[in-house]
PDB file of C-alpha atoms in Angstrom:
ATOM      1  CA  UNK A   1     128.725 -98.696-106.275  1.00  0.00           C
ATOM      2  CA  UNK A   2     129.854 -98.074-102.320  1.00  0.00           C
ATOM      3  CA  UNK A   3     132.397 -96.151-100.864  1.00  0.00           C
ATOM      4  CA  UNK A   4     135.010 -97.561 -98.833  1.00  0.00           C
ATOM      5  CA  UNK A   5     137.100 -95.773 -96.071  1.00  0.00           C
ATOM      6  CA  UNK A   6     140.749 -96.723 -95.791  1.00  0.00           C
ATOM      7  CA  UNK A   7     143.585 -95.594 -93.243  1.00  0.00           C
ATOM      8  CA  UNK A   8     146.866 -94.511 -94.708  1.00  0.00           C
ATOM      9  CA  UNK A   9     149.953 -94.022 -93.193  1.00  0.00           C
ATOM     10  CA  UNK A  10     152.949 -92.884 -94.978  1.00  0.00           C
ATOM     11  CA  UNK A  11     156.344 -93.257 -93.503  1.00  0.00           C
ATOM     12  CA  UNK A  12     160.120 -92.979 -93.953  1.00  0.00           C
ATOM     13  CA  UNK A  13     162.855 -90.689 -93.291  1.00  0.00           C
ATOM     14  CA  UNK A  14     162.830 -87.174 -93.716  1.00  0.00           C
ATOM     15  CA  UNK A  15     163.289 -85.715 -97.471  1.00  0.00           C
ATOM     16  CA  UNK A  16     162.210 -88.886 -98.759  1.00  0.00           C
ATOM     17  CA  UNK A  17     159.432 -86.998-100.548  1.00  0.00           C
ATOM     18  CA  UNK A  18     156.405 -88.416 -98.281  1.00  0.00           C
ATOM     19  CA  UNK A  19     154.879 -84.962 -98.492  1.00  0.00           C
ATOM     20  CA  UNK A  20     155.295 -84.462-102.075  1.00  0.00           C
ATOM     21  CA  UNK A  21     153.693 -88.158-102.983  1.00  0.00           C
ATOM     22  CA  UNK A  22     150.958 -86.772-100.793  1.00  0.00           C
ATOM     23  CA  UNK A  23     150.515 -83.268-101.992  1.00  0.00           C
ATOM     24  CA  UNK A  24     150.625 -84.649-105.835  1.00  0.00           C
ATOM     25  CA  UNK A  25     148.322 -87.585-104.798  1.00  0.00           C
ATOM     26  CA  UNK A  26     145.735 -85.189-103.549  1.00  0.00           C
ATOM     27  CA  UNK A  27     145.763 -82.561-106.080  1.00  0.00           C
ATOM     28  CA  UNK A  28     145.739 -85.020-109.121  1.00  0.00           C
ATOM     29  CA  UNK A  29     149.110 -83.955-110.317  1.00  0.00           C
ATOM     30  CA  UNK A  30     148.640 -80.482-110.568  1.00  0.00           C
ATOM     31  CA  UNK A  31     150.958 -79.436-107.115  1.00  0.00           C
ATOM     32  CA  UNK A  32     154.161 -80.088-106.496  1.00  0.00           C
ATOM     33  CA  UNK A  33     155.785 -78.567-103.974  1.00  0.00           C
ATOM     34  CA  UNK A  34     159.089 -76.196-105.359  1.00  0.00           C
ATOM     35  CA  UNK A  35     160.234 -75.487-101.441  1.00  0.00           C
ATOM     36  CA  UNK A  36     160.887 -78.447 -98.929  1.00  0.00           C
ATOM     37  CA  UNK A  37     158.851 -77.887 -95.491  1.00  0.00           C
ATOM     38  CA  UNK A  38     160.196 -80.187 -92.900  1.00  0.00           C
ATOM     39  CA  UNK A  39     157.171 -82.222 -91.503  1.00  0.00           C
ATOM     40  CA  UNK A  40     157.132 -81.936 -87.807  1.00  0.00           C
ATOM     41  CA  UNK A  41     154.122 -84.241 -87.067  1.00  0.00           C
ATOM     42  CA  UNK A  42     151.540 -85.920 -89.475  1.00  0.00           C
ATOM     43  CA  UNK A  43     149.845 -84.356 -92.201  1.00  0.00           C
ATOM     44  CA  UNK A  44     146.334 -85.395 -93.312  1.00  0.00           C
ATOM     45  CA  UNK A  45     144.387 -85.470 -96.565  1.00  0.00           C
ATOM     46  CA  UNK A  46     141.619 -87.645 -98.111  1.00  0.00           C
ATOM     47  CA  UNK A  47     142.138 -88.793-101.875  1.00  0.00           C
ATOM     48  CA  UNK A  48     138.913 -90.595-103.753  1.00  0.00           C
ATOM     49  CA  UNK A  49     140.394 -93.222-105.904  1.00  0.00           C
ATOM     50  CA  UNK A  50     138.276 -95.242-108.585  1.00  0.00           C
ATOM     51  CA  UNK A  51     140.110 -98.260-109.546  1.00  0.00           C
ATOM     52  CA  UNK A  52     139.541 -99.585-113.091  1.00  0.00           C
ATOM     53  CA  UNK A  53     137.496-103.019-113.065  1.00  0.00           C
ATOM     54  CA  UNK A  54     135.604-102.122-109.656  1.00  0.00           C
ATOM     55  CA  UNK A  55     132.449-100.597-108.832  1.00  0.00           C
ATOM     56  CA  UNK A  56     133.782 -99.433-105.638  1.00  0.00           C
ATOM     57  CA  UNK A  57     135.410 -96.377-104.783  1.00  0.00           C
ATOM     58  CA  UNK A  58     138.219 -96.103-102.002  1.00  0.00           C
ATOM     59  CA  UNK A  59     138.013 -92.870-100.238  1.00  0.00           C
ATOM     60  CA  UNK A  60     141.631 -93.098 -98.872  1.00  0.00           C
ATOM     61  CA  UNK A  61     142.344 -90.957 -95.600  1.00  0.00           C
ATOM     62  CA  UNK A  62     146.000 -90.180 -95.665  1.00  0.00           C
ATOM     63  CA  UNK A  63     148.528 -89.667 -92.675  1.00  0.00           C
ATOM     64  CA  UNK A  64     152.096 -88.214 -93.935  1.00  0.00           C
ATOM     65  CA  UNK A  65     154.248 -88.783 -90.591  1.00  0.00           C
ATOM     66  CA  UNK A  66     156.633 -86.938 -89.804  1.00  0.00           C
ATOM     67  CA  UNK A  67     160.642 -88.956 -90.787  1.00  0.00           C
ATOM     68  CA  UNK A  68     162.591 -87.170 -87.955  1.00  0.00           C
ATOM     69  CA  UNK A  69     163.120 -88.792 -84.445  1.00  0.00           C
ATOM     70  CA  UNK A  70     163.001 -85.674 -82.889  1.00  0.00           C
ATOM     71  CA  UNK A  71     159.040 -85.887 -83.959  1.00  0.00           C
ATOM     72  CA  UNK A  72     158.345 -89.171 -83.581  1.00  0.00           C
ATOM     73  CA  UNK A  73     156.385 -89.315 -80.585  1.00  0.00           C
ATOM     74  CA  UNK A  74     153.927 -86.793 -81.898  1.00  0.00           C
ATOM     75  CA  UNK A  75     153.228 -88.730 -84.866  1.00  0.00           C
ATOM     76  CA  UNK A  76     153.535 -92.589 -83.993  1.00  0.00           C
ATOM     77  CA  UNK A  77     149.532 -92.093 -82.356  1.00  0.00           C
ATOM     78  CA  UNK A  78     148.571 -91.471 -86.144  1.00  0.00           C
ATOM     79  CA  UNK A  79     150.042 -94.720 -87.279  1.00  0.00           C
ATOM     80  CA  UNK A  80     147.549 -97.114 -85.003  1.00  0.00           C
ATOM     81  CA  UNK A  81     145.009 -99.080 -87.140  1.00  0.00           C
ATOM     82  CA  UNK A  82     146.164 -98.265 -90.585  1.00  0.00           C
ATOM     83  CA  UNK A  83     144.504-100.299 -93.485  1.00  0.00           C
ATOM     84  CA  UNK A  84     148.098-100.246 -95.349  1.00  0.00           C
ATOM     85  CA  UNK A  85     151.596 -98.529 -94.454  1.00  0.00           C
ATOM     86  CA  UNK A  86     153.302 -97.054 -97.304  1.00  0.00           C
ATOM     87  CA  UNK A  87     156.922 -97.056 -96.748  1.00  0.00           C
ATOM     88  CA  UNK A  88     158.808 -94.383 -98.827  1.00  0.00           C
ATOM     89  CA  UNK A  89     162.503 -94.106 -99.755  1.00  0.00           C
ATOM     90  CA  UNK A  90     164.352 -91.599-101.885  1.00  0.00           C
ATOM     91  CA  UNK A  91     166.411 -94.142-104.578  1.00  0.00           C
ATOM     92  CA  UNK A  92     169.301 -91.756-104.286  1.00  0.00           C
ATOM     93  CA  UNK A  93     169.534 -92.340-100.669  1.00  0.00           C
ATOM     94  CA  UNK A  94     171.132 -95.403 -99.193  1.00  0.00           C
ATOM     95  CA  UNK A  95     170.234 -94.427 -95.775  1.00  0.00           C
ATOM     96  CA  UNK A  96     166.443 -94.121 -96.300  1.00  0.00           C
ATOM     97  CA  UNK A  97     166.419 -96.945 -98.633  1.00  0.00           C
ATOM     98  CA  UNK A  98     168.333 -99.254 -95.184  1.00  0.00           C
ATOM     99  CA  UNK A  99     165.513 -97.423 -92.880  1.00  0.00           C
ATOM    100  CA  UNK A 100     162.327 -99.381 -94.307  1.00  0.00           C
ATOM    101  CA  UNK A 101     162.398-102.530 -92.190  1.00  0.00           C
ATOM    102  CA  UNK A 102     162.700 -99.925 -89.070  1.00  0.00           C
ATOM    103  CA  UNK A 103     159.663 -98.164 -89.805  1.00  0.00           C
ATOM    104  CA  UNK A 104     157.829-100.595 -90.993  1.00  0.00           C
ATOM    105  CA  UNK A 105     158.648-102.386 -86.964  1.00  0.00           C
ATOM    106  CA  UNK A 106     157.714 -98.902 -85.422  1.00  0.00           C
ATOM    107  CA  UNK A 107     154.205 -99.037 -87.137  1.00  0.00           C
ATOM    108  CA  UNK A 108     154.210-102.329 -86.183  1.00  0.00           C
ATOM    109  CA  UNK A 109     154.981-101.696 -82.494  1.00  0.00           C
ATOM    110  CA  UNK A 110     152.022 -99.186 -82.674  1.00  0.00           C
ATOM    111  CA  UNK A 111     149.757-102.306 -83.952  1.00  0.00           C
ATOM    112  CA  UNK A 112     150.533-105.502 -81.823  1.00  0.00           C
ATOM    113  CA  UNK A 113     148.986-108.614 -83.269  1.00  0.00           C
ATOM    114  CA  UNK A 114     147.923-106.896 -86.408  1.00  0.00           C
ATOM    115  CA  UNK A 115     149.524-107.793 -89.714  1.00  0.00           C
ATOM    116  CA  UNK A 116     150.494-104.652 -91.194  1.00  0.00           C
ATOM    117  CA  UNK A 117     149.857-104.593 -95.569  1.00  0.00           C
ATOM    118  CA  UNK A 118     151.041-102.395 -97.812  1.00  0.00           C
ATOM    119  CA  UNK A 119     153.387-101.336-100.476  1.00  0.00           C
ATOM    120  CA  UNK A 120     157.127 -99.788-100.826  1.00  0.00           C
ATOM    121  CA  UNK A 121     157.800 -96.756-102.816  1.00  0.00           C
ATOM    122  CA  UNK A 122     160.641 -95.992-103.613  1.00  0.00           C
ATOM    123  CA  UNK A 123     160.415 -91.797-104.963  1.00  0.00           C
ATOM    124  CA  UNK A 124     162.778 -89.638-106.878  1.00  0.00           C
ATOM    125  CA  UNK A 125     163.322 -92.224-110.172  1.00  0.00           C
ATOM    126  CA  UNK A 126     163.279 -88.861-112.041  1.00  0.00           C
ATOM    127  CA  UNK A 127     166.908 -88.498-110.905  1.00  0.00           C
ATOM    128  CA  UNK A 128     168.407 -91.164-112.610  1.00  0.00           C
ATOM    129  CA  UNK A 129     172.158 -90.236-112.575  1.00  0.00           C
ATOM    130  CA  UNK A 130     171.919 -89.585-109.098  1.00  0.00           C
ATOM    131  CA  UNK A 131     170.495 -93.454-108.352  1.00  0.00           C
ATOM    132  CA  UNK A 132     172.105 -95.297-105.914  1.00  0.00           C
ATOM    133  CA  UNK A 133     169.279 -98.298-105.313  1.00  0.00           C
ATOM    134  CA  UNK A 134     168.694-100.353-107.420  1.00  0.00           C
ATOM    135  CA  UNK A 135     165.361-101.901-108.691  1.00  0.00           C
ATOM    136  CA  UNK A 136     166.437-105.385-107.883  1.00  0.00           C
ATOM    137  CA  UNK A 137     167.546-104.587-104.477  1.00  0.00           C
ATOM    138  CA  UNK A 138     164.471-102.780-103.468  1.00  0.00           C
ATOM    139  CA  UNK A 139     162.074-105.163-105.044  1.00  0.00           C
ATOM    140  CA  UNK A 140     163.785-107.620-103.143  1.00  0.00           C
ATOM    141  CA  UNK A 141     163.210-105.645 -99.906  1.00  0.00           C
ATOM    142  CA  UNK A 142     159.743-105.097-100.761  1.00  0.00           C
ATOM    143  CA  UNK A 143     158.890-109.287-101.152  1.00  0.00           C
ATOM    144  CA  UNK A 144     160.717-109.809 -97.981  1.00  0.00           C
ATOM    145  CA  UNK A 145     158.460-107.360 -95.956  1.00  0.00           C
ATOM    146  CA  UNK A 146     155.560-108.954 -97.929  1.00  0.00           C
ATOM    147  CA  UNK A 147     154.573-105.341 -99.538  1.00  0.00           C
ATOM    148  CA  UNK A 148     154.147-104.525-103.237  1.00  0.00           C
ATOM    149  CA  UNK A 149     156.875-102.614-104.867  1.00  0.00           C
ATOM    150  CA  UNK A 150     156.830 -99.469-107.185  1.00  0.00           C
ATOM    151  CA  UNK A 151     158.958 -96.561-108.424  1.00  0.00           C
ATOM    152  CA  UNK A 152     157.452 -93.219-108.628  1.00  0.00           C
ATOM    153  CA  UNK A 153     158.280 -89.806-109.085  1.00  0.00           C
ATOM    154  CA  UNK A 154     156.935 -86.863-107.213  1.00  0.00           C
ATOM    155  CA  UNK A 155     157.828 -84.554-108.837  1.00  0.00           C
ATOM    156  CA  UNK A 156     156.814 -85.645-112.760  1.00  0.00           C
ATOM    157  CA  UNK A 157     153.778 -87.483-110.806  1.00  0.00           C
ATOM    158  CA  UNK A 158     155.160 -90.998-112.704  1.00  0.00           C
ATOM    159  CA  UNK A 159     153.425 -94.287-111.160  1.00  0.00           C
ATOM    160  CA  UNK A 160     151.510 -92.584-108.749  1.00  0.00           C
ATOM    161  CA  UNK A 161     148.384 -92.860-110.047  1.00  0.00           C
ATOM    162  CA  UNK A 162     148.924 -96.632-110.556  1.00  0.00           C
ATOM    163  CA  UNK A 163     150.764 -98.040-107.148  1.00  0.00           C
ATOM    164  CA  UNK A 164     148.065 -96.402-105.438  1.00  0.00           C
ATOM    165  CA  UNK A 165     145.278 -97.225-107.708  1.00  0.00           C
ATOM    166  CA  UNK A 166     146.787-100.944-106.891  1.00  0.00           C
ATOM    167  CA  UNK A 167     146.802 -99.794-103.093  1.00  0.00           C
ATOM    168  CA  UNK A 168     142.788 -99.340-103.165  1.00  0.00           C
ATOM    169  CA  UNK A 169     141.969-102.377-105.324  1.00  0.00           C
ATOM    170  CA  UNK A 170     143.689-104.742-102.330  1.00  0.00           C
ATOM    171  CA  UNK A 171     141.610-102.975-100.267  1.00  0.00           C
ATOM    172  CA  UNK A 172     138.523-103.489-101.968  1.00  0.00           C
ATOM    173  CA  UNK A 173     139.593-107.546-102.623  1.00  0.00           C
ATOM    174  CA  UNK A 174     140.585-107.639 -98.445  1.00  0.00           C
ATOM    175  CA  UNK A 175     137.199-106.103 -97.918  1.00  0.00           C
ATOM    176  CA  UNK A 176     135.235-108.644-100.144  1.00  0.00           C
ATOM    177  CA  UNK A 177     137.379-111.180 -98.495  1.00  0.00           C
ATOM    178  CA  UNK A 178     136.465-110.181 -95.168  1.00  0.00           C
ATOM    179  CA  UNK A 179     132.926-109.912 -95.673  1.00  0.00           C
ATOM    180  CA  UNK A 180     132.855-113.684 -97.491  1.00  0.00           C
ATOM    181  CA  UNK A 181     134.683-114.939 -94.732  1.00  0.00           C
ATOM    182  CA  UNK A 182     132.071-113.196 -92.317  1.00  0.00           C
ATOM    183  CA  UNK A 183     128.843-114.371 -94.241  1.00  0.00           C
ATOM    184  CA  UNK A 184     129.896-118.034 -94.726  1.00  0.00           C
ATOM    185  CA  UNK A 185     130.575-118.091 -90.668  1.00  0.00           C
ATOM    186  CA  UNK A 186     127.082-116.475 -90.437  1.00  0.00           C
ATOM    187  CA  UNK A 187     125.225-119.838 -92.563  1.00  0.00           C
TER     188      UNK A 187
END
C-alpha cells in the first residue's frame, strides 16, 4: 500500500460553496458551516482518501481559492502545478454556472503547456426548487472541458464522498500510467 500526494485546487465564484465542499470534505461530514465567511485568498487542508479497489491511498492537499476578483492575485500563485482543478458552481446560479470555462483558462494561464484534469461540481442540488441548471446542460459543459461531472451537496454532504473518491482513483491510474510509460522508456 503507498501513499500518494496530490495538488488540489478548487475554484469558482464566490458563494458557490467551495469552502463548504472543503470544510465537509475534511471533516468527513460532520462540519458544515451555518455562517458564510467570504474567502479572501486560498484556504488549505489535506484529506486522506482510500478509494475502493486500490491499495493506494491519495493524501489530497487542498487549495480553496478565493471566487472574488478583488482577491485574485493573492490566490492565482496557489493554483500553479495542480494534479486536478475542481471547478465549482452553485446549480441555482446562472452566473457561476457561465463562469467555469473562465476559471478553468485562469488556472490554465497559471500552467502554460500543462493539460489541466479534473472534474466539475456543480453544489447546492439540495435546493431543488430553487434550480436553475440543469443536469444536461452542465454535463454537457463538463465533456466539453474534458472534466468529469457530478452533483453534490454541501450541506447534506450528498456525492461528495464519491466524485472525489473518483478524483483520487484517476490519480492513482495517471500515476500507474506515468510510471509504465517511464519504465518501458527505461528497457
Amino acid at each position: 500500500m503507498g501513499l500518494l500526494r496530490a495538488k488540489c485546487v478548487i475554484v469558482g465564484d464566490a458563494a458557490s460553496g467551495k469552502s463548504s465542499i472543503t470544510q465537509v470534505l475534511h471533516s468527513d461530514g460532520t462540519h458544515f458551516p451555518e455562517k458564510y465567511n467570504m474567502t479572501t485568498s486560498v484556504e488549505y487542508c489535506v484529506k486522506v482518501l482510500s478509494p475502493s479497489g486500490s491499495s493506494d491511498n491519495v493524501e489530497l492537499h487542498l487549495f480553496d481559492s478565493a471566487g472574488k476578483d478583488a482577491f485574485m492575485e493573492t490566490a492565482k500563485h496557489m493554483w500553479q502545478n495542480p494534479s486536478f482543478v475542481v471547478l465549482v458552481f452553485d446549480v441555482c446560479s446562472e452566473a457561476s454556472f457561465s463562469s467555469l470555462e473562465s476559471w478553468k483558462e485562469r488556472v490554465a494561464a497559471e500552467n502554460k503547456g500543462t493539460q489541466i484534469k479534473g472534474m466539475v461540481l456543480g453544489n447546492k442540488i439540495d435546493l431543488e426548487l430553487q434550480r436553475v441548471v440543469t443536469l444536461d446542460r452542465a454535463q454537457d459543459l463538463a465533456n466539453k472541458l474534458g472534466f468529469d461531472y457530478f452533483e453534490v451537496s454541501a450541506k447534506t454532504g450528498e456525492n461528495l464522498e464519491n466524485a472525489f473518491s473518483t478524483l483520487a482513483t484517476n490519480f492513482i491510474d495517471s500515476y500507474k500510467d506515468a510510471t509504465q510509460t517511464i519504465e518501458t522508456g527505461l528497457q
